[in-house]
Tab-separated table of C-alpha atoms and ligand atoms in Angstrom:
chain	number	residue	atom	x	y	z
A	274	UNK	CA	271.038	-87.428	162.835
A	275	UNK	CA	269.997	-85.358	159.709
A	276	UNK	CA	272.776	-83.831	157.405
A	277	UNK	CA	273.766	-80.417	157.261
A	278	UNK	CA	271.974	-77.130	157.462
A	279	UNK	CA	271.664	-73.418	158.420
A	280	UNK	CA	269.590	-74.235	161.714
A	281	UNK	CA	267.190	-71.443	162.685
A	282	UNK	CA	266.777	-71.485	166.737
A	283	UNK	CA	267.119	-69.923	170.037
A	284	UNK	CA	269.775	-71.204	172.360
A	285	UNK	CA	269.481	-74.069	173.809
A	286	UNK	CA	270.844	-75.925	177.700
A	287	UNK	CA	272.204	-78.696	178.577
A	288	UNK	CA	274.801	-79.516	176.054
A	289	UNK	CA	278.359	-79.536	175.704
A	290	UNK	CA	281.537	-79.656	173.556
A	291	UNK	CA	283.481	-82.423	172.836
A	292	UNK	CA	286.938	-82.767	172.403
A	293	UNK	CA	286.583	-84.249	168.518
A	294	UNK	CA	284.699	-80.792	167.667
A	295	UNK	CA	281.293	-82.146	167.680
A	296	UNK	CA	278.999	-81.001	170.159
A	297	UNK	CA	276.607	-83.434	172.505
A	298	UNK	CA	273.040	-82.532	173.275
A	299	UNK	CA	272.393	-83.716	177.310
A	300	UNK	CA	268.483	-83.405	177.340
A	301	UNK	CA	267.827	-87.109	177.054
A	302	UNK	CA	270.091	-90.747	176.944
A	303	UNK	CA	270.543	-90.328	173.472
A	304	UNK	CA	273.436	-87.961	173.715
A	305	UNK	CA	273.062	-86.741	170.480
A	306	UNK	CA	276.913	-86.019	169.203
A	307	UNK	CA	276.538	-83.336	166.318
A	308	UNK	CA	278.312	-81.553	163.743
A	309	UNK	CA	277.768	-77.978	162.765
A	310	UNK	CA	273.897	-77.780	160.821
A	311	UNK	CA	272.988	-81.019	162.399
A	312	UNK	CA	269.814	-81.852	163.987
A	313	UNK	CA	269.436	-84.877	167.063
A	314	UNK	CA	267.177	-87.795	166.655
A	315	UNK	CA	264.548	-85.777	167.824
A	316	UNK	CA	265.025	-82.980	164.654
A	317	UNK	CA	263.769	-80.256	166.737
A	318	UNK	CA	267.019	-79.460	168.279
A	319	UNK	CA	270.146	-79.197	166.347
A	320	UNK	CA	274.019	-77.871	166.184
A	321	UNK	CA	274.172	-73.819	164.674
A	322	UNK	CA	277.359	-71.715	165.088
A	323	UNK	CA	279.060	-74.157	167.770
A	324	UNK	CA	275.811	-74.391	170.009
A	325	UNK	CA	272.729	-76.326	170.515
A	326	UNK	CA	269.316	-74.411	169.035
A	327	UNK	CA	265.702	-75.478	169.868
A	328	UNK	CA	263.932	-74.535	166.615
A	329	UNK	CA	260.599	-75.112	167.748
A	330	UNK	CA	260.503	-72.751	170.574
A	331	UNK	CA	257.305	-70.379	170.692
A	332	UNK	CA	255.921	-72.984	167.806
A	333	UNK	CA	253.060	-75.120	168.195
A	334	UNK	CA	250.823	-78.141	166.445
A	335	UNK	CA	247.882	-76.442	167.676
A	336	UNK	CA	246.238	-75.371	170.795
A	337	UNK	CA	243.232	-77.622	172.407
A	338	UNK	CA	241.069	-77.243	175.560
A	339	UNK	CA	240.759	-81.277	176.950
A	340	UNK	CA	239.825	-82.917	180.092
A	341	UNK	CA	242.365	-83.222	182.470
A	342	UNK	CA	241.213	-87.359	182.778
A	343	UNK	CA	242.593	-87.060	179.020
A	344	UNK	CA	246.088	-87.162	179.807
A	345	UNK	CA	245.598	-89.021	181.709
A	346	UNK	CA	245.401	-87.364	185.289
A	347	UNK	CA	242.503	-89.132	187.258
A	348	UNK	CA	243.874	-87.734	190.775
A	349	UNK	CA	244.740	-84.140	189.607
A	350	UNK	CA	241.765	-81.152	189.696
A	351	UNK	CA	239.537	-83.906	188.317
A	352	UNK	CA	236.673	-82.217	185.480
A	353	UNK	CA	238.800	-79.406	184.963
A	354	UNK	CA	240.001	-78.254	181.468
A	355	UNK	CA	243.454	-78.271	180.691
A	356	UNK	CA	245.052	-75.676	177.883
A	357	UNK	CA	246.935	-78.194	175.910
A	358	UNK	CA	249.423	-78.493	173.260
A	359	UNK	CA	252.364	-79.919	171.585
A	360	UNK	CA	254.993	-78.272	169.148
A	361	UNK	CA	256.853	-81.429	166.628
A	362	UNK	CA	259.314	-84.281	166.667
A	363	UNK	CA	259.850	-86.919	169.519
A	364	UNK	CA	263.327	-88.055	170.937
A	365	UNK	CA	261.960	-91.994	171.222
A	366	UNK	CA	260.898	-94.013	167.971
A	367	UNK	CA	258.217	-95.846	168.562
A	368	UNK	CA	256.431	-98.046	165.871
A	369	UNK	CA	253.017	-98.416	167.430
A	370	UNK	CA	253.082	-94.484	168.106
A	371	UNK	CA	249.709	-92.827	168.443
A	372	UNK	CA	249.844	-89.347	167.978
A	373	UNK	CA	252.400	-89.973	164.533
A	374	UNK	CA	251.259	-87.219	162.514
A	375	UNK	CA	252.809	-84.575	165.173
A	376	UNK	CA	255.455	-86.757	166.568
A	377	UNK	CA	257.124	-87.764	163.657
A	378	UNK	CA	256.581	-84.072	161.603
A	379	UNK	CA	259.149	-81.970	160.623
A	380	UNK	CA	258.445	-79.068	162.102
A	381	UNK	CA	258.141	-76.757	159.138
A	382	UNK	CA	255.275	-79.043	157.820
A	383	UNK	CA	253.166	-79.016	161.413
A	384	UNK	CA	253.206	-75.959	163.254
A	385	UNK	CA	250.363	-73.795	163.052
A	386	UNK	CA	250.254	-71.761	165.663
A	387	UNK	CA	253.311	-69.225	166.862
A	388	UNK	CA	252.940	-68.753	170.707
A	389	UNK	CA	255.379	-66.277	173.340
A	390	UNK	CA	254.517	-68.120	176.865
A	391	UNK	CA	252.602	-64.754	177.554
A	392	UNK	CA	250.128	-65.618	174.926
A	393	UNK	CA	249.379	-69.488	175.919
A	394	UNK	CA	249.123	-68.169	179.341
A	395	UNK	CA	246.708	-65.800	178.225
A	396	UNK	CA	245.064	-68.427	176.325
A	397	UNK	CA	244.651	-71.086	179.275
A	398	UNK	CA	243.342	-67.673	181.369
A	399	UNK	CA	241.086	-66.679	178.416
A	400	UNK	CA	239.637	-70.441	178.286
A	401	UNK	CA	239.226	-70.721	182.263
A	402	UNK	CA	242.176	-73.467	182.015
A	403	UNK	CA	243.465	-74.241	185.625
A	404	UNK	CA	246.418	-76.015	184.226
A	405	UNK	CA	248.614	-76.111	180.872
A	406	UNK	CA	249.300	-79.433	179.496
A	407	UNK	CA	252.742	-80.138	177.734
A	408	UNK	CA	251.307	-82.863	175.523
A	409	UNK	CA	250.617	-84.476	172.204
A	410	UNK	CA	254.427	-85.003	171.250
A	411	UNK	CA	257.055	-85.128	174.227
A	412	UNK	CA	257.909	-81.813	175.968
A	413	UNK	CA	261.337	-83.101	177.506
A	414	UNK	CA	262.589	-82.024	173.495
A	415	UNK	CA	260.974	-78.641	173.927
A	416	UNK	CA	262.269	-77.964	177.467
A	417	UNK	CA	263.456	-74.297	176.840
A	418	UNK	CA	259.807	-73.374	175.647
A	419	UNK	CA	257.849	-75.616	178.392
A	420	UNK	CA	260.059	-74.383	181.376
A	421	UNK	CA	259.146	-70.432	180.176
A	422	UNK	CA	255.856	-71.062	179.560
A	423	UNK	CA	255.288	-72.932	183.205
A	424	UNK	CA	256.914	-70.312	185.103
A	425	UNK	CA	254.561	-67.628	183.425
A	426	UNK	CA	251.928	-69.768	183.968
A	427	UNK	CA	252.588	-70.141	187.807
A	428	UNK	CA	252.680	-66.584	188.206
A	429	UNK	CA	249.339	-66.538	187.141
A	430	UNK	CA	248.701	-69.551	189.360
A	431	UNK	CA	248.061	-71.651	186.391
A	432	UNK	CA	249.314	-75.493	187.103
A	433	UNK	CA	251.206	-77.173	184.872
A	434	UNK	CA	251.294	-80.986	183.404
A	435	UNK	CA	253.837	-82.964	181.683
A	436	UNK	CA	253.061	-85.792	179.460
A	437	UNK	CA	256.151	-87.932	178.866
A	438	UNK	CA	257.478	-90.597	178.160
A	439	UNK	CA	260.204	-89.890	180.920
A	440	UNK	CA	263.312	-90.626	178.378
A	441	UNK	CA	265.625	-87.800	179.878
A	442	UNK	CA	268.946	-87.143	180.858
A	443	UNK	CA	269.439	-86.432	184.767
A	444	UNK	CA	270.137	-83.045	184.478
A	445	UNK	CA	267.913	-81.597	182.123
A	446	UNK	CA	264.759	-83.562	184.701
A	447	UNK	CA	265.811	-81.343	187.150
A	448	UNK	CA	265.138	-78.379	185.496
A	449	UNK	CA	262.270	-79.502	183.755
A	450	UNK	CA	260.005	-81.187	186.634
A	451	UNK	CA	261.128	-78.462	188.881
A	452	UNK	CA	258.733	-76.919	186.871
A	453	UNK	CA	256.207	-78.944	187.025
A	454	UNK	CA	253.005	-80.038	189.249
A	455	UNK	CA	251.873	-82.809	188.042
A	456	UNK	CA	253.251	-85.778	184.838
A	457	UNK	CA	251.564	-88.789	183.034
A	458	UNK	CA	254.402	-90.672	182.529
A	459	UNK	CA	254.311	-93.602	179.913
A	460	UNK	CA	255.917	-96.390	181.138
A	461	UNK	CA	255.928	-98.209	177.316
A	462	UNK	CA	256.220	-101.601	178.701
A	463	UNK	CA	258.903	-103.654	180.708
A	464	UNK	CA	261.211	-105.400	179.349
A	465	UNK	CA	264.166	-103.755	177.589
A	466	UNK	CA	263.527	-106.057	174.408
A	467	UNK	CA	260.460	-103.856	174.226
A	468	UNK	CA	261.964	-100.457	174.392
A	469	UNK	CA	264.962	-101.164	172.438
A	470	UNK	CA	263.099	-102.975	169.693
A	471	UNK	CA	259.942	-100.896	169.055
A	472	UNK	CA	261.055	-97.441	171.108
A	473	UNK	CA	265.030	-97.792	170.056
A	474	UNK	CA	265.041	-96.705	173.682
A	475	UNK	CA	266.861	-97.853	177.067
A	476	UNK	CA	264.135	-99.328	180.011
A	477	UNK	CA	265.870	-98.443	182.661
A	478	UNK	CA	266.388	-94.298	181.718
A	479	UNK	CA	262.190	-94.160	182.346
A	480	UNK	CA	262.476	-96.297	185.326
A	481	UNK	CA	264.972	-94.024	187.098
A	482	UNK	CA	262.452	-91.200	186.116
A	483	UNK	CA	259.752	-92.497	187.482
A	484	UNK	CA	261.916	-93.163	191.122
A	485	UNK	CA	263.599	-89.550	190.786
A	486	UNK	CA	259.817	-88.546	190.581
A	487	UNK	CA	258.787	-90.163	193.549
A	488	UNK	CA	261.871	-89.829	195.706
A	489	UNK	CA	263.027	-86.343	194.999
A	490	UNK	CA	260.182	-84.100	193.947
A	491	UNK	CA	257.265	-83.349	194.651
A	492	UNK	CA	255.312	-83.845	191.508
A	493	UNK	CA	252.091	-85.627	191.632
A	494	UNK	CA	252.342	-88.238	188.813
A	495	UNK	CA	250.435	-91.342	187.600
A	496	UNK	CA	251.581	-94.062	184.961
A	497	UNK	CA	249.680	-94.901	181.396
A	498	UNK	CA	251.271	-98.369	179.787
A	499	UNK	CA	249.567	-98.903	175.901
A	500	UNK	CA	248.722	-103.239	176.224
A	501	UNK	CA	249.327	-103.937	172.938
A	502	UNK	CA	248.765	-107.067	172.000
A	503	UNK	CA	251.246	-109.729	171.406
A	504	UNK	CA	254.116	-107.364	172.311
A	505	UNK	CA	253.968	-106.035	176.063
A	506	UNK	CA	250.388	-107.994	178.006
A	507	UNK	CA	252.005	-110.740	179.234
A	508	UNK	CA	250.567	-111.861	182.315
A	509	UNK	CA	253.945	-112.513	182.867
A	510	UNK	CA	255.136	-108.544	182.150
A	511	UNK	CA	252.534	-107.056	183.520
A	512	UNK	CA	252.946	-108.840	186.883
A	513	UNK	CA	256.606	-107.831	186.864
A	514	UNK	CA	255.548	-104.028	186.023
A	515	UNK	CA	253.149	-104.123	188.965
A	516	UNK	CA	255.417	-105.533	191.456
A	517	UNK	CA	257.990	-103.163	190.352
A	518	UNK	CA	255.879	-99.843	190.872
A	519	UNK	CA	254.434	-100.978	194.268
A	520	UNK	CA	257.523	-101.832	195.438
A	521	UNK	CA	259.722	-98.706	194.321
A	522	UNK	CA	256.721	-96.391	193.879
A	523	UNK	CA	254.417	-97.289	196.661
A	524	UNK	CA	250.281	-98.114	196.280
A	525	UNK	CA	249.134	-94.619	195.392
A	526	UNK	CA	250.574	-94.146	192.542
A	527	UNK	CA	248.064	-94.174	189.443
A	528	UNK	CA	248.272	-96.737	187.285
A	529	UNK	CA	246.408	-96.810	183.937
A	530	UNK	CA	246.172	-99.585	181.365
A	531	UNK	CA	245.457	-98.043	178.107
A	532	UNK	CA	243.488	-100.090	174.754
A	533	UNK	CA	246.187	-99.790	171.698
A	534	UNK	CA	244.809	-99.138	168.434
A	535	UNK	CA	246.788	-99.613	164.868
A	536	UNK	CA	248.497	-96.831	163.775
A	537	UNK	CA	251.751	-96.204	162.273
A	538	UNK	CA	254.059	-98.837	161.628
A	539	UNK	CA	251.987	-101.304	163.755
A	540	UNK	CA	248.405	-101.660	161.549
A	541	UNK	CA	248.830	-105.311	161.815
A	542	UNK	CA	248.388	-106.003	165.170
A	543	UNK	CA	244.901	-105.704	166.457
A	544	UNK	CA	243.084	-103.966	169.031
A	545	UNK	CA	243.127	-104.287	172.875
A	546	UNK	CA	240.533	-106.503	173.641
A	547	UNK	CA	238.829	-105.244	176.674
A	548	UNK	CA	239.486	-108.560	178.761
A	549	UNK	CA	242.484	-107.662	178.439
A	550	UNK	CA	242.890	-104.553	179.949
A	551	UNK	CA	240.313	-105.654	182.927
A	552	UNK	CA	243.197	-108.891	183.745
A	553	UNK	CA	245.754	-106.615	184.255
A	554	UNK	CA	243.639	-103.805	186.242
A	555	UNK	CA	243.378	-107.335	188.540
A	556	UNK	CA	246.541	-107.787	188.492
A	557	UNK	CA	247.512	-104.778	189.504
A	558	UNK	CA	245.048	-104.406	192.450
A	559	UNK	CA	246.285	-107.899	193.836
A	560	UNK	CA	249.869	-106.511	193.768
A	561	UNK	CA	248.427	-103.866	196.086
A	562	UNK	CA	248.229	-101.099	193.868
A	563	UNK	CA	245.349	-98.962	195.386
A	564	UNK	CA	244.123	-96.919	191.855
A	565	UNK	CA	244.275	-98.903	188.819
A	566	UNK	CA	241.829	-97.694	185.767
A	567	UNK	CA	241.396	-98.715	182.616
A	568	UNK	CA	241.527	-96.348	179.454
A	569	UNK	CA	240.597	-95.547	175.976
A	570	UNK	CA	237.438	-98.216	176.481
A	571	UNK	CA	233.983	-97.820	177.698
A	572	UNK	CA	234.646	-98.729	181.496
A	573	UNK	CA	232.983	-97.215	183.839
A	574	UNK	CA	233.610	-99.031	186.923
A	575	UNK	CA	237.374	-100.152	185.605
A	576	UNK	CA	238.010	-96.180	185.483
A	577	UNK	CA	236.591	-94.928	188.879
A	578	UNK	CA	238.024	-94.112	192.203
A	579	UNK	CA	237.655	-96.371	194.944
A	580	UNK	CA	238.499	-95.596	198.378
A	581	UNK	CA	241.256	-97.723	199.358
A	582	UNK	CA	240.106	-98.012	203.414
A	583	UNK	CA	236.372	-98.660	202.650
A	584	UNK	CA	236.125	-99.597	199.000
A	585	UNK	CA	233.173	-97.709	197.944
A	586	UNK	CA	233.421	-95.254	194.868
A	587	UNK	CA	234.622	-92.217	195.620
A	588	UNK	CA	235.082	-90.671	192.129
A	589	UNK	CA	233.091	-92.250	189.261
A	590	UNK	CA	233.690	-91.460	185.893
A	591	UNK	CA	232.649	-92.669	182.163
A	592	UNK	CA	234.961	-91.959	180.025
A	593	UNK	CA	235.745	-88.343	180.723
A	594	UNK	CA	232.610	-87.374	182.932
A	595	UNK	CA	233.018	-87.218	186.105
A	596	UNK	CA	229.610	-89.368	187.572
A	597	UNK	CA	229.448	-89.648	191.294
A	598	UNK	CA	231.809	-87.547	193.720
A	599	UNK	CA	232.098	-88.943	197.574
A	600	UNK	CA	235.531	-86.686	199.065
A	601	UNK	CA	235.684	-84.341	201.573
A	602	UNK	CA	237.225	-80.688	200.713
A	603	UNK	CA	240.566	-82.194	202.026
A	604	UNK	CA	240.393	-85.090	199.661
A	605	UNK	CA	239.117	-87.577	202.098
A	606	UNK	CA	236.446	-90.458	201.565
A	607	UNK	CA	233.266	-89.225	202.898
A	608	UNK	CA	231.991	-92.567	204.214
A	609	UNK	CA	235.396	-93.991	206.270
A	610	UNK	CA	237.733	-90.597	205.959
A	611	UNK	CA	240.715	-92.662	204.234
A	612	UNK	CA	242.597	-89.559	202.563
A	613	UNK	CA	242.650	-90.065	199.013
A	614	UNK	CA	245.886	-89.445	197.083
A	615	UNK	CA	246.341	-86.535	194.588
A	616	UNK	CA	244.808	-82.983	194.483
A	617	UNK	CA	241.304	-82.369	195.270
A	618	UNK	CA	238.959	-79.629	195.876
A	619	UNK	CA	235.953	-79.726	197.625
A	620	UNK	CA	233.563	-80.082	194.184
A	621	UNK	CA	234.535	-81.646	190.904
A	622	UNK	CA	234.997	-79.104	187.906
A	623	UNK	CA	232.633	-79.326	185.371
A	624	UNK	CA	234.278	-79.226	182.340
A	625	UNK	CA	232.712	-83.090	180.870
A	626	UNK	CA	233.886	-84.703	178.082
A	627	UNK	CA	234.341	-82.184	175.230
A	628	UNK	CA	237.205	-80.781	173.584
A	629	UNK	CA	237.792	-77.558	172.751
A	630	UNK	CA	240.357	-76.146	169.718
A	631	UNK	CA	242.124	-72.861	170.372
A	632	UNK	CA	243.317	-70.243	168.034
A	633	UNK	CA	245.705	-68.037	169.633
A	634	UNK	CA	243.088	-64.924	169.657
A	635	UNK	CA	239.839	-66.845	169.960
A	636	UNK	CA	238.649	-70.228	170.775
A	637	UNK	CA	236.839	-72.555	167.911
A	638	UNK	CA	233.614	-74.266	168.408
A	639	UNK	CA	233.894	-77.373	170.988
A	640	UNK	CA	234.628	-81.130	169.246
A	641	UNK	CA	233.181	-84.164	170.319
B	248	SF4	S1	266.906	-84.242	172.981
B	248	SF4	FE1	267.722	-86.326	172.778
B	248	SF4	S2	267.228	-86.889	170.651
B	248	SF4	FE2	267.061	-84.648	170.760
B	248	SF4	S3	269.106	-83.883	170.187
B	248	SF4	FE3	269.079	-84.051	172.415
B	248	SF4	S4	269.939	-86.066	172.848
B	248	SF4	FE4	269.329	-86.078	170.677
């Protein structure tokens, strides 16, 4: 917690007085407990005149048309583009973190771009977006502007995406995936040595996530775990993640293995060799897990869509293309008619690979 100050903010939920004078932030396990000018963990939301204040609402680190397979969502529209952005701060601390710069900002030193939720929705309309994605640094700290945005976005029956780590109080979920369609959720590795010693975070808060997920909504969501080396690609660990999401999650529930790079605090441990990622994509698949894919690698058979009754390819991708396409309009496999899990229409979009940077007014020239 960061020392006093005149917070600037708009109201915030899920909070609520104590009976030493401080007030407790409920949006995630940390239970910030704060005195008047101070911010949480997180720095984006913070104590002002005996309340809690999100001071990053309508504020954003910039505005990017991706790939939905960029999330990643390999089951969700697939080649469609997804309006995406992030705003600053993150409520977990994790040393091997790969989007840093935004994460870890103060938010006076980040955001670009000011945004009402009429304007990204008129963005994501502008760019031909068929979904929003709440991305880049964690939206569960941004819920007030997320939530206002996705219900302006449904009304223009734009979908929306959460990309999370899951770390979030069982309240503020409920608000926050009711407005939701579809989640990445990143499920940092699983042992609670891990989370505590790299995330200063609690295993078991993402774990109930993921089950509240499955069990009580009806979100479509898939899994991303970061194999970084030495610290969470056990065989061990990974076999025990496996077994844990087939049995509480079930077989068609997404599972991606993801190559870690340095960055941040962890520049001394090296890349994910590909073997790597391919051992536990087999392990996976033997623990009966029926869509397994392999990310941030070239890969193209570890990161296509087979059908689990027949086996043949029914999605193929590289990288972010979308290369062969074998389902029915109802998301079935057009060889055996095993239905496919996720949301499909009849034809593939066609937005490829490239990314797409958005100023609020007028969208830049496409990236790589
Ligand atoms: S969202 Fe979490 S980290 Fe941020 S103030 Fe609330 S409890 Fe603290």
């Amino acid at each position: 917690m960061t020392d006093c100050e005149i917070l600037e903010g708009v109201p915030a939920r899920h909070w609520h007085a104590l009976e030493d004078g401080r007030i407790q932030c409920d949006v995630c396990p940390r239970y910030c407990k704060l005195h008047e000018g101070q911010r949480g963990l997180c720095f984006v939301r913070g104590r002002r005149e005996n309340r809690i204040v999100l001071t990053t609402y309508g504020r954003s680190s910039g505005f990017c048309v991706d790939p939905i397979e960029k999330k990643p969502l390999n089951h969700f529209l697939p080649g469609t583009p997804a309006l995406s952005f992030g705003t600053a701060g993150c409520n977990l601390t994790c040393k091997f973190c790969q989007n840093w710069d935004i994460s870890k900002a103060r938010e006076f030193d980040r955001l670009q771009d000011e945004a009402s939720p009429e304007d990204v929705v008129a963005a994501a309309c502008a760019t031909g977006s068929r979904s929003i994605a709440y991305t880049y640094n964690d939206p569960v700290i941004f819920l007030e502007y997320a939530v206002d945005v996705a219900n302006a976005a449904r009304e223009q029956g734009i979908q929306n995406v959460a990309v999370t780590a899951g770390y979030v109080s069982e309240k503020a979920r409920e608000e926050f995936f009711a407005s939701m369609d579809a989640a990445n959720v990143d499920l940092k590795g699983f042992t609670e040595a891990f989370y505590k010693r790299l995330c200063t975070g609690h295993l078991d808060a993402v774990l109930e996530t993921l089950k509240y997920l499955k069990c009580e909504t009806s979100v479509w969501f898939e899994i991303t775990t970061l194999l970084i080396p030495g610290h969470n690609d056990s065989p061990t660990e990974i076999g025990q993640l496996c077994d844990w999401v087939m049995d509480k999650l079930g077989p068609d529930v997404p599972l991606h293995f993801t190559a870690f790079h340095p960055d941040y605090k962890m520049l001394d441990v090296p890349r994910t060799p590909p073997a790597t990622l391919a051992k536990a994509r087999d392990v996976a698949r033997a623990a009966g897990l029926y869509y397994v894919y392999t990310g941030n690698v070239h890969d193209e058979a570890g990161q296509s869509t087979y059908c689990p009754g027949c086996g043949g390819v029914v999605i193929g991708r590289d990288c972010y293309d979308i290369t062969a396409w074998g389902l029915s309009s109802e998301g079935r496999c057009g060889a055996c008619g095993t239905q496919i899990a996720g949301l499909f229409e009849g034809r593939p979009g066609t937005w490829g690979q490239h990314r797409q940077p958005v100023r609020l007014g007028g969208a830049l020239p496409p990236i790589a």
